[in-house]
Short mmCIF file of N, CA, C and O in Angstrom, two decimals:
data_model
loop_
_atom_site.label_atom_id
_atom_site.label_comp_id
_atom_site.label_asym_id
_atom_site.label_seq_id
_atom_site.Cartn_x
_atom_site.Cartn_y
_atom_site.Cartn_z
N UNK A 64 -27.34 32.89 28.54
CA UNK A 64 -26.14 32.99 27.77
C UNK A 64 -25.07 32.02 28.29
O UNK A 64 -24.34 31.39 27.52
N UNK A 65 -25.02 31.95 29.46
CA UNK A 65 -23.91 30.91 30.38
C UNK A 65 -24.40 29.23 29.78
O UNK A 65 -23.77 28.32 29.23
N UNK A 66 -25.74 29.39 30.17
CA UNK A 66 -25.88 28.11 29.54
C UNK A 66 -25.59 27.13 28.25
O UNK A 66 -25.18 25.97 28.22
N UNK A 67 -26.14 28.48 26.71
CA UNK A 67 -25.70 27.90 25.80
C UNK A 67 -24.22 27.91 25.51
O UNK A 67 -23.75 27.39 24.50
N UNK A 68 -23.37 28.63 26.60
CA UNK A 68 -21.72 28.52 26.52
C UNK A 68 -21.48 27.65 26.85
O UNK A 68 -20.44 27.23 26.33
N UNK A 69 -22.12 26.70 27.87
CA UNK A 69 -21.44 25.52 28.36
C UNK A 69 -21.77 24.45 28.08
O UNK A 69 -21.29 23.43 28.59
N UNK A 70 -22.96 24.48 26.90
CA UNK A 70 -22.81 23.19 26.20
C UNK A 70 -22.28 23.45 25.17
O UNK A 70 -21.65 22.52 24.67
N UNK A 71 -22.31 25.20 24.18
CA UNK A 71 -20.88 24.72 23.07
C UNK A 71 -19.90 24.17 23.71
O UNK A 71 -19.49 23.13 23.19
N UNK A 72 -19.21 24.63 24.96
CA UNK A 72 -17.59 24.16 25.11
C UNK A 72 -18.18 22.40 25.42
O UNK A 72 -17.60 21.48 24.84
N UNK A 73 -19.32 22.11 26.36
CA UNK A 73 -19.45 20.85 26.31
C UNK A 73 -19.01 19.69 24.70
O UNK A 73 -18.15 18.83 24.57
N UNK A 74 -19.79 20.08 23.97
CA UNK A 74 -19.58 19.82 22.36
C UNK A 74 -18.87 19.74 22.08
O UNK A 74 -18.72 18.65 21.53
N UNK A 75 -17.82 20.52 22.08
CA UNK A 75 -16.81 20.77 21.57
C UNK A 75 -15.24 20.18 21.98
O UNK A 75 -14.23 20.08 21.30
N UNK A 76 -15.52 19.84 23.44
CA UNK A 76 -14.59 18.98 24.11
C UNK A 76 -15.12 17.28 23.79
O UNK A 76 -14.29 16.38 23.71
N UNK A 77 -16.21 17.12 23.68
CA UNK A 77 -16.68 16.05 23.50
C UNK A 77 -16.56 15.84 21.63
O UNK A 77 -16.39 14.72 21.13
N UNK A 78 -16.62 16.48 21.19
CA UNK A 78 -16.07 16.21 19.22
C UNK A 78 -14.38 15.64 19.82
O UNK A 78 -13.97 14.48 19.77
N UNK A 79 -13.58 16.89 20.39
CA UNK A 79 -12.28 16.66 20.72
C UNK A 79 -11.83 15.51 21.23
O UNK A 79 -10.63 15.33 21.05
N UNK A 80 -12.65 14.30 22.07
CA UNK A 80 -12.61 13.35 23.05
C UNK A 80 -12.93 12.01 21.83
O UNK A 80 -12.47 10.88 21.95
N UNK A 81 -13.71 12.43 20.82
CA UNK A 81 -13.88 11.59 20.32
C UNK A 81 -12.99 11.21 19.08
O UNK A 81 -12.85 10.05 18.69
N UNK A 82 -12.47 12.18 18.57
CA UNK A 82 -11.57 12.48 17.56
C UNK A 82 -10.41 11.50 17.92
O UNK A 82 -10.08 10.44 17.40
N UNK A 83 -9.90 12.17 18.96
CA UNK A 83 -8.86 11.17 19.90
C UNK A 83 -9.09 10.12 19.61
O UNK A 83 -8.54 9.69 18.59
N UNK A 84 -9.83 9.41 20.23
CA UNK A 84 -10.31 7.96 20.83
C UNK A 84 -10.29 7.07 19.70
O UNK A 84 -9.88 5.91 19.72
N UNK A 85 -10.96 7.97 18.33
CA UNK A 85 -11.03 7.03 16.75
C UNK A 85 -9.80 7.21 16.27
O UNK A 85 -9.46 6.31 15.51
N UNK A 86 -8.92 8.16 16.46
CA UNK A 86 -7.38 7.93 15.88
C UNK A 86 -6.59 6.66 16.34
O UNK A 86 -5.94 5.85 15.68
N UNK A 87 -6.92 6.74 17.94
CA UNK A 87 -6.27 5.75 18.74
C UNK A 87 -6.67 4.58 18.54
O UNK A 87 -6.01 3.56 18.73
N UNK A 88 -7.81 4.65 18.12
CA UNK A 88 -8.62 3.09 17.76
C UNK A 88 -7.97 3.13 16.04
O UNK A 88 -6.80 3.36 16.34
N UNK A 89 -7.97 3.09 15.36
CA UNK A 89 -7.85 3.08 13.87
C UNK A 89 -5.88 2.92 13.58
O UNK A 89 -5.32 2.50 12.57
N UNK A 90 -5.18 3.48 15.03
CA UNK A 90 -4.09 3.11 14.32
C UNK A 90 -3.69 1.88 15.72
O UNK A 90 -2.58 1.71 16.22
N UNK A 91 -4.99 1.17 16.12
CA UNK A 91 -3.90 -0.23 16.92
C UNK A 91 -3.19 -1.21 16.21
O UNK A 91 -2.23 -1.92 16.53
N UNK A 92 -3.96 -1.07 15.01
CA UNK A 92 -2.74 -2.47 14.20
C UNK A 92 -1.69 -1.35 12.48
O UNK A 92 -2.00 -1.09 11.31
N UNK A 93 -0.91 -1.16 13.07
CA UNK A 93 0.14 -0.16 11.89
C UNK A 93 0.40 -1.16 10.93
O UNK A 93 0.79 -0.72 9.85
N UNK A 94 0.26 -2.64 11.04
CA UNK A 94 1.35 -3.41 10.30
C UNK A 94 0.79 -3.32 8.25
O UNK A 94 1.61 -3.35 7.33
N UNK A 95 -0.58 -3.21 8.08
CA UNK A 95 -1.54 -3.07 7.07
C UNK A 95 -0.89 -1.63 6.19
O UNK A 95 -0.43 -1.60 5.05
N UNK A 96 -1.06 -0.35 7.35
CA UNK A 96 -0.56 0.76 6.38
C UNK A 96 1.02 0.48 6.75
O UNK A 96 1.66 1.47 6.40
N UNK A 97 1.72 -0.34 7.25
CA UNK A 97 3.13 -0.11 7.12
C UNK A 97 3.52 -1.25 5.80
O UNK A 97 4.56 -1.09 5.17
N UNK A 98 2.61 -2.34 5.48
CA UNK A 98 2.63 -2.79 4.66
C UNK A 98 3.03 -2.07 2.97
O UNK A 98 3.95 -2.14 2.16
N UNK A 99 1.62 -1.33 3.13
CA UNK A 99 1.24 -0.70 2.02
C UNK A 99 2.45 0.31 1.88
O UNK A 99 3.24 -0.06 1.02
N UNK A 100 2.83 1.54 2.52
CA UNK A 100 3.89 1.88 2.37
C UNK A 100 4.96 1.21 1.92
O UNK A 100 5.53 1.39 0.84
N UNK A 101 5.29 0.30 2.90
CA UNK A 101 6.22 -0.29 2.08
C UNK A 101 6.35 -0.71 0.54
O UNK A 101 7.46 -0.59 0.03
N UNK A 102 5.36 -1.17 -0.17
CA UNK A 102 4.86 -1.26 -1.25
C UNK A 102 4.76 0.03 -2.08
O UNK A 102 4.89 -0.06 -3.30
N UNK A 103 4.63 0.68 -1.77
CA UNK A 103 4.42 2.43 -2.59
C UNK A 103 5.88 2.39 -2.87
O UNK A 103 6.41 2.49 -3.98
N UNK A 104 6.58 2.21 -1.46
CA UNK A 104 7.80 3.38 -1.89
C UNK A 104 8.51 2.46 -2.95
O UNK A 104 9.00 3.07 -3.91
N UNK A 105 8.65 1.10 -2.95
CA UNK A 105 8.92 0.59 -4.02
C UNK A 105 8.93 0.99 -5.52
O UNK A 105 9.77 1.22 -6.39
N UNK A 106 7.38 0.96 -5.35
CA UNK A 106 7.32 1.12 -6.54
C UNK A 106 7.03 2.41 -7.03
O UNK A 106 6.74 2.52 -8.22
N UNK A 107 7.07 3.37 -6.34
CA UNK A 107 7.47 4.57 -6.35
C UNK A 107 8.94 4.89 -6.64
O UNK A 107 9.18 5.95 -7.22
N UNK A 108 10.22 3.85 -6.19
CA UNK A 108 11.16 4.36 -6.75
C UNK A 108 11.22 3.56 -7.76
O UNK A 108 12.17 3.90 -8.47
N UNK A 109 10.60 2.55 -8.24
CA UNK A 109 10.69 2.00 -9.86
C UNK A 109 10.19 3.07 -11.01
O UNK A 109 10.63 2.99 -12.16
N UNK A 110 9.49 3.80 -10.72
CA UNK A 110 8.77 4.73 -11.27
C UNK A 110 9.46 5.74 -11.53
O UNK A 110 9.34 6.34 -12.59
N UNK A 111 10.17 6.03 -10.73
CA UNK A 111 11.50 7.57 -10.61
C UNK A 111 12.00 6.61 -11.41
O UNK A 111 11.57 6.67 -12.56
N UNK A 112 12.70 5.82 -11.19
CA UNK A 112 13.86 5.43 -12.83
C UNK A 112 12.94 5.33 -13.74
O UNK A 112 13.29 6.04 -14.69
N UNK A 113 12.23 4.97 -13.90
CA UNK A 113 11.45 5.09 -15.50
C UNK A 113 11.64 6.52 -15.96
O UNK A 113 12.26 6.74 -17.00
N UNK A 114 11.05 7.69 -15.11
CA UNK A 114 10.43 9.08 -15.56
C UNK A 114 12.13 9.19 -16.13
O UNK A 114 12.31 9.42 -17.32
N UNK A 115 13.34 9.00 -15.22
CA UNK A 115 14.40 8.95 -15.37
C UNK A 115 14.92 9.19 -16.25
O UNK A 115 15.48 10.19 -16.70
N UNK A 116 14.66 7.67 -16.74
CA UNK A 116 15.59 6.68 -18.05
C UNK A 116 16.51 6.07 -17.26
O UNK A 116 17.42 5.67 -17.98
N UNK A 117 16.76 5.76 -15.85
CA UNK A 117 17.92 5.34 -15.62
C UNK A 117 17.89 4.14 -14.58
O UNK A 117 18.15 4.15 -13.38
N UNK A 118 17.51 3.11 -15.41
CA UNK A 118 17.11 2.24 -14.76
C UNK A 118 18.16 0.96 -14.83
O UNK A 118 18.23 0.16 -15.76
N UNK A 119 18.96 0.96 -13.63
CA UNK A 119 19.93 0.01 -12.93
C UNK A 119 19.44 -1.19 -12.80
O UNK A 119 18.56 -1.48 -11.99
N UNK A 120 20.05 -2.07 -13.67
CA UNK A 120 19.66 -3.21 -12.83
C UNK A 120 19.66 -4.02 -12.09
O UNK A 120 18.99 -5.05 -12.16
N UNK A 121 20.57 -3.66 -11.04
CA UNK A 121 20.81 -4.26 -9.60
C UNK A 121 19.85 -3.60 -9.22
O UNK A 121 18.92 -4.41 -9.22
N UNK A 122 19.34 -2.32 -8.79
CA UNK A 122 18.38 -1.06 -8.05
C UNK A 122 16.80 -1.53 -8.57
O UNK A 122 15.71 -1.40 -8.02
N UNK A 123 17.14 -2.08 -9.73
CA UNK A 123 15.53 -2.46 -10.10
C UNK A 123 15.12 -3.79 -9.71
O UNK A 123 13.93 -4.12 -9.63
N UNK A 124 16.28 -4.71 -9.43
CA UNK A 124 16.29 -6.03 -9.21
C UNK A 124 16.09 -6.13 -7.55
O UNK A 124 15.54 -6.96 -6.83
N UNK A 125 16.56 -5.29 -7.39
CA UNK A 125 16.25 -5.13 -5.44
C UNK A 125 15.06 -4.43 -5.46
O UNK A 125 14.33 -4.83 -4.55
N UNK A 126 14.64 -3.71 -6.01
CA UNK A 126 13.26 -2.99 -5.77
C UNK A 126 11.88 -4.48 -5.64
O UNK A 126 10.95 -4.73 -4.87
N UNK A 127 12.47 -5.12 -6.81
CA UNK A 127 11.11 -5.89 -7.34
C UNK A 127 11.42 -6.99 -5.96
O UNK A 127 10.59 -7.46 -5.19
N UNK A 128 12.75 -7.18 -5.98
CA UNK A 128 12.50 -8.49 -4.63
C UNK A 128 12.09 -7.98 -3.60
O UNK A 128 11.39 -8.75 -2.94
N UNK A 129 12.25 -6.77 -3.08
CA UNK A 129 11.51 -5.99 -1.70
C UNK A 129 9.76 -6.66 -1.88
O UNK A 129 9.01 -7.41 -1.27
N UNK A 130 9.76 -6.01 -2.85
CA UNK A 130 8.31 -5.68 -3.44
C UNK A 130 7.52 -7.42 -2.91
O UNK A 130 6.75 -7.75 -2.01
N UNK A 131 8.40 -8.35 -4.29
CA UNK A 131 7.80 -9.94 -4.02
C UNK A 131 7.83 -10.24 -2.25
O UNK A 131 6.93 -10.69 -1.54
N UNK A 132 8.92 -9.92 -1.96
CA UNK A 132 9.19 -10.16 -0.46
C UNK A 132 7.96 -9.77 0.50
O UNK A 132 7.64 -10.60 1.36
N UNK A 133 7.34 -8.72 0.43
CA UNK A 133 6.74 -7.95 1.16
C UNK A 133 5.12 -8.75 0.42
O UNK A 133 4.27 -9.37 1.07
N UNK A 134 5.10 -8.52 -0.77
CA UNK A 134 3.40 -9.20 -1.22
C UNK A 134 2.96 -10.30 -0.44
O UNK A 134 1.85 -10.51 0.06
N UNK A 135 4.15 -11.05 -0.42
CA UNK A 135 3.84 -12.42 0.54
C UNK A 135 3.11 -12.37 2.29
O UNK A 135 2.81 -13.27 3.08
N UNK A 136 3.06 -10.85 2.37
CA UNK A 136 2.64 -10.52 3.65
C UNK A 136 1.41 -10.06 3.72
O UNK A 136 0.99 -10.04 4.88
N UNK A 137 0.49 -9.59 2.72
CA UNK A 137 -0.49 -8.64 2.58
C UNK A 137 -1.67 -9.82 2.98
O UNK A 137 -2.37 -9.55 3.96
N UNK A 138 -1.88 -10.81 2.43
CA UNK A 138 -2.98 -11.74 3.12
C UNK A 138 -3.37 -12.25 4.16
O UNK A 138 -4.55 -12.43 4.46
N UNK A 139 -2.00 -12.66 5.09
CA UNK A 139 -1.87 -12.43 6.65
C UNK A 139 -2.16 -11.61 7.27
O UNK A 139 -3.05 -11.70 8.12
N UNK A 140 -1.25 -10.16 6.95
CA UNK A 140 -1.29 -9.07 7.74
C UNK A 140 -2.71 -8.42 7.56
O UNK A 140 -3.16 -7.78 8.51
N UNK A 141 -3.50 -8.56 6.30
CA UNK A 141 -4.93 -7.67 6.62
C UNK A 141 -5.38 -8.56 7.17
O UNK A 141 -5.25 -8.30 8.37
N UNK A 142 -6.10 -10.01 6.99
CA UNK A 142 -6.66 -10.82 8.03
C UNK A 142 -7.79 -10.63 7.13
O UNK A 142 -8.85 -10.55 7.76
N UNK A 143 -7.97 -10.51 5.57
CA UNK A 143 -8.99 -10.28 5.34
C UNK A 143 -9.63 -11.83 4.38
O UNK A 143 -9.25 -12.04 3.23
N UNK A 144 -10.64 -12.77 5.11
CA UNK A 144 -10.65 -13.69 4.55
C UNK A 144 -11.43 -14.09 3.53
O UNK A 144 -11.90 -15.23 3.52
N UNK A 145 -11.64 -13.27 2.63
CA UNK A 145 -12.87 -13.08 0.99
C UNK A 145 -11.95 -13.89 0.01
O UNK A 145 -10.78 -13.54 -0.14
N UNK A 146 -12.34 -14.70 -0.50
CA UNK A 146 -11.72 -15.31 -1.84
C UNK A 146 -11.57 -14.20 -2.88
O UNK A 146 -11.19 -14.68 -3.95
N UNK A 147 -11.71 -13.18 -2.92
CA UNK A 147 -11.39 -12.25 -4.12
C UNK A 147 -10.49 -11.52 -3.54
O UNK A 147 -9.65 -11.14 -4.36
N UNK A 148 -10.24 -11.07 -2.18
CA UNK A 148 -9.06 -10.55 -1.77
C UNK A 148 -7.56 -11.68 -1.81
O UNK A 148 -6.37 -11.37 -1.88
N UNK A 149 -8.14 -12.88 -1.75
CA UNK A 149 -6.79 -13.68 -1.48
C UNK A 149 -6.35 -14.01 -2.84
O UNK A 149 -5.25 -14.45 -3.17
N UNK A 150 -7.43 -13.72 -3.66
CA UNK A 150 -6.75 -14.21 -5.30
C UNK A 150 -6.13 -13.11 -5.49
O UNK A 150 -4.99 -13.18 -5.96
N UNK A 151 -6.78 -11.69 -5.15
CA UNK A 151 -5.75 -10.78 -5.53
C UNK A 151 -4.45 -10.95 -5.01
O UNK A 151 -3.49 -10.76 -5.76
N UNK A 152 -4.27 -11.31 -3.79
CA UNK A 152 -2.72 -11.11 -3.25
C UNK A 152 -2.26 -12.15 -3.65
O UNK A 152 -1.04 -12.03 -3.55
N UNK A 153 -2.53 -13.22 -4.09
CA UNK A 153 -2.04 -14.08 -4.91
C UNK A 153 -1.30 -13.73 -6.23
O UNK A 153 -0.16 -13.97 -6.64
N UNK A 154 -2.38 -13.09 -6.74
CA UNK A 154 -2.13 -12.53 -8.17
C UNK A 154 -0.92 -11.44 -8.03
O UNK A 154 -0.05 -11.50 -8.89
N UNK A 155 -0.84 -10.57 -7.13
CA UNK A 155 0.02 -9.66 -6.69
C UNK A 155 1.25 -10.41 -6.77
O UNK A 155 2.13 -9.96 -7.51
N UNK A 156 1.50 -11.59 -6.09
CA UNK A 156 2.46 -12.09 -5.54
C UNK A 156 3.35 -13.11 -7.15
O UNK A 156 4.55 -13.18 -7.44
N UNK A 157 2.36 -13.62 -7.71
CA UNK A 157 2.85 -13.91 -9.21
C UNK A 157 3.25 -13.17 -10.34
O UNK A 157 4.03 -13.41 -11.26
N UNK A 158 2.51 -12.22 -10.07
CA UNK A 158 3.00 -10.62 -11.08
C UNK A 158 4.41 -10.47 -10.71
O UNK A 158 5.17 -10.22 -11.64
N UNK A 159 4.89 -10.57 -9.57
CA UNK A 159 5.78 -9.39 -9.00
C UNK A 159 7.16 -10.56 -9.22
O UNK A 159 8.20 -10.18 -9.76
N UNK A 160 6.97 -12.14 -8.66
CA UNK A 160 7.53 -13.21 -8.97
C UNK A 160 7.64 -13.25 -10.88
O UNK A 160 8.52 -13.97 -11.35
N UNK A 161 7.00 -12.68 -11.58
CA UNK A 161 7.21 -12.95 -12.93
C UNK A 161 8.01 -11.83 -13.35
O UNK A 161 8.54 -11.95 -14.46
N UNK A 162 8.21 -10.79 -12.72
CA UNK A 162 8.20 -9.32 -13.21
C UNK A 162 10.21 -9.27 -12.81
O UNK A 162 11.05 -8.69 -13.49
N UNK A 163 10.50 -10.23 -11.29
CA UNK A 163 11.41 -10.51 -10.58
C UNK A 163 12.16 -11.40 -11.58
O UNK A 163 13.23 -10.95 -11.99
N UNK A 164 11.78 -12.52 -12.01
CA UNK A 164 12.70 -13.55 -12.84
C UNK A 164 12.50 -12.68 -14.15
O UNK A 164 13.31 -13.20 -14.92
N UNK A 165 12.01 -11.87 -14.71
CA UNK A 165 12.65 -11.51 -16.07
C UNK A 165 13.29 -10.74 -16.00
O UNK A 165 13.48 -10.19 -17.09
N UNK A 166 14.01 -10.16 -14.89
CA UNK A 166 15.10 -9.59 -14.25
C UNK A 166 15.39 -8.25 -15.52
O UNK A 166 16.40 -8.31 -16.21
N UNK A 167 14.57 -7.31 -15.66
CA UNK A 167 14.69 -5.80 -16.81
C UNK A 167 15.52 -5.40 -16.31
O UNK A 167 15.59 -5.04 -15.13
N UNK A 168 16.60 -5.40 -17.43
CA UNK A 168 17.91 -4.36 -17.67
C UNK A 168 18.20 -3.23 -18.11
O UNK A 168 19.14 -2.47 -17.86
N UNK A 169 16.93 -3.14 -19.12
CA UNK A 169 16.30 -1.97 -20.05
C UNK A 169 15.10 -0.96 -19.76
O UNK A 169 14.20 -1.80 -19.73
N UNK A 170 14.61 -0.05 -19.58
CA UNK A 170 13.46 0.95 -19.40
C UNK A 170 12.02 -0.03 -20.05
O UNK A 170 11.13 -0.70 -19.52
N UNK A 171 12.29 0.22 -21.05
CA UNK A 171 11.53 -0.37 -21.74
C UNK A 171 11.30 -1.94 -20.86
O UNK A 171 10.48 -2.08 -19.95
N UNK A 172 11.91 -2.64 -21.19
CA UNK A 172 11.38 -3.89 -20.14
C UNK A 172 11.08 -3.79 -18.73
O UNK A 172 10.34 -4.58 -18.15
N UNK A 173 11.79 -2.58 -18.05
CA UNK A 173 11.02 -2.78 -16.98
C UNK A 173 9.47 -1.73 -16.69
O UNK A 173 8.71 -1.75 -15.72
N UNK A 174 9.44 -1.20 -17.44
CA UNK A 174 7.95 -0.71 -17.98
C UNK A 174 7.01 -1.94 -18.33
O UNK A 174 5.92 -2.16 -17.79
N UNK A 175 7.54 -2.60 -19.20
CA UNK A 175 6.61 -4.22 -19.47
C UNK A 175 6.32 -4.84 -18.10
O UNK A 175 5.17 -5.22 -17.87
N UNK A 176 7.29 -4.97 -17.20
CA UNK A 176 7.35 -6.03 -16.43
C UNK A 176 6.68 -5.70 -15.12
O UNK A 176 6.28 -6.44 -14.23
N UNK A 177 6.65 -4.07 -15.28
CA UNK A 177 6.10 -3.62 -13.71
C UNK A 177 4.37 -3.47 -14.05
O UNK A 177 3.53 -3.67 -13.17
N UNK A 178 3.97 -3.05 -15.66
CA UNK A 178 2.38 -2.95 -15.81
C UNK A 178 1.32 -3.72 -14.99
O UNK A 178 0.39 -3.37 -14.26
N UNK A 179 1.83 -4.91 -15.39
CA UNK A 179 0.82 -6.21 -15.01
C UNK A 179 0.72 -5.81 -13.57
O UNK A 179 -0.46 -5.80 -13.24
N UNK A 180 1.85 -5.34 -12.18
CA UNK A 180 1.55 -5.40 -11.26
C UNK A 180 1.01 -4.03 -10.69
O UNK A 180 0.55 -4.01 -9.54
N UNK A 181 1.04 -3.11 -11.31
CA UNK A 181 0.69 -1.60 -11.19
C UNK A 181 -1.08 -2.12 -11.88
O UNK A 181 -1.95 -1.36 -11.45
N UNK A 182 -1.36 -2.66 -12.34
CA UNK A 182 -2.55 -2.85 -12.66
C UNK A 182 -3.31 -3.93 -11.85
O UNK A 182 -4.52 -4.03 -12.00
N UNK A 183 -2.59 -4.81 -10.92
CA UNK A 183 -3.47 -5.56 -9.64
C UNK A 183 -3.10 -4.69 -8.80
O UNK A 183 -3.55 -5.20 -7.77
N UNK A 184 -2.60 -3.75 -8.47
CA UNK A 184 -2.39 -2.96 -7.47
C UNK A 184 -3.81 -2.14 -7.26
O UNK A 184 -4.58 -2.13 -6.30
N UNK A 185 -3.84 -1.53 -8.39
CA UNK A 185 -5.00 -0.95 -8.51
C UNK A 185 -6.31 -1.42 -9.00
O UNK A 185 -7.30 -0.69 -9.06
N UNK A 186 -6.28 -2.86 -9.41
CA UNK A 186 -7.44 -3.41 -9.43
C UNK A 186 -8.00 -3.39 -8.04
O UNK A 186 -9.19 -3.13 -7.90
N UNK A 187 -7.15 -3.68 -6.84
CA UNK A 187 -7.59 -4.26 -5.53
C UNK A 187 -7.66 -2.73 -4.54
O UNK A 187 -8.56 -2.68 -3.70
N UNK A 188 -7.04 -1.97 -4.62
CA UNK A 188 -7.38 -0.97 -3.78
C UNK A 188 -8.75 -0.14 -4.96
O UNK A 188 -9.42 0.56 -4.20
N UNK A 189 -9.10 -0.05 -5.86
CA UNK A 189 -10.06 -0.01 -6.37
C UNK A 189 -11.57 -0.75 -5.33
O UNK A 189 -12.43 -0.01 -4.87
N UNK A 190 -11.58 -2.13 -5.15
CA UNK A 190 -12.45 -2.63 -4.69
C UNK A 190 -12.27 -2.67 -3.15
O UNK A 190 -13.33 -2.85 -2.54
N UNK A 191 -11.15 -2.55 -2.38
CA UNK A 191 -10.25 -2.39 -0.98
C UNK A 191 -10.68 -1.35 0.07
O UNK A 191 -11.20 -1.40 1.19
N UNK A 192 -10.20 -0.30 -0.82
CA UNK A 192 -9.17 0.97 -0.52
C UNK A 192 -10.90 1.57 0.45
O UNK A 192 -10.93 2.65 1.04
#
């Protein structure tokens, strides 16, 4: 009975040891999910003014330049070097630059203007994620 007790607790400290070790390994580089966050909350608060209706356009005009600002980082910061990942962040980065100069004053336009990039967003964490 002693015996099979001391390899459950063996096991069981050793699941615990390892658990650790892959958290600690998986978060050495933050800059990827601090990326992506950054990117959510964006467009997460573009999204609250839509559900809204109350869409500012200084608040929407700073949202989208965060947004362009930050896309320009996603190809560096993953390090990921596939020609279909870099066209996406490319593509990301022209959506968001097109979406930025038609500068939506209106719900309605900025519903138009944010689609195109809510749809490479999720084209790429689709194939990514």
């Amino acid at each position: 009975m002693r015996v099979a007790l001391m390899i459950l607790l063996g096991l069981v400290i050793g699941v615990i040891g390892t658990v650790n070790v892959m958290n600690t390994l998986s978060e050495r580089n933050p800059m990827p999910k601090a990326v992506m966050h950054t990117m959510g909350y964006h467009m997460g608060e573009l999204t609250k003014a839509l559900k809204a209706k109350q869409c500012d356009a200084a608040k929407v005009q700073h949202h989208l330049a965060r947004m362009e600002s930050t896309a320009s980082d996603i190809a560096p910061v993953f390090g990921i070097d596939e020609k279909a990942f870099t066209d996406d962040a490319s593509q990301l980065q022209t959506r968001l630059q097109q979406a930025a100069q038609a500068a939506p004053t209106t719900c309605e336009a900025l519903a138009a203007a944010i689609k195109p990039v809510g749809d490479t967003c999720k084209s790429c964490h689709q194939q990514y994620r």
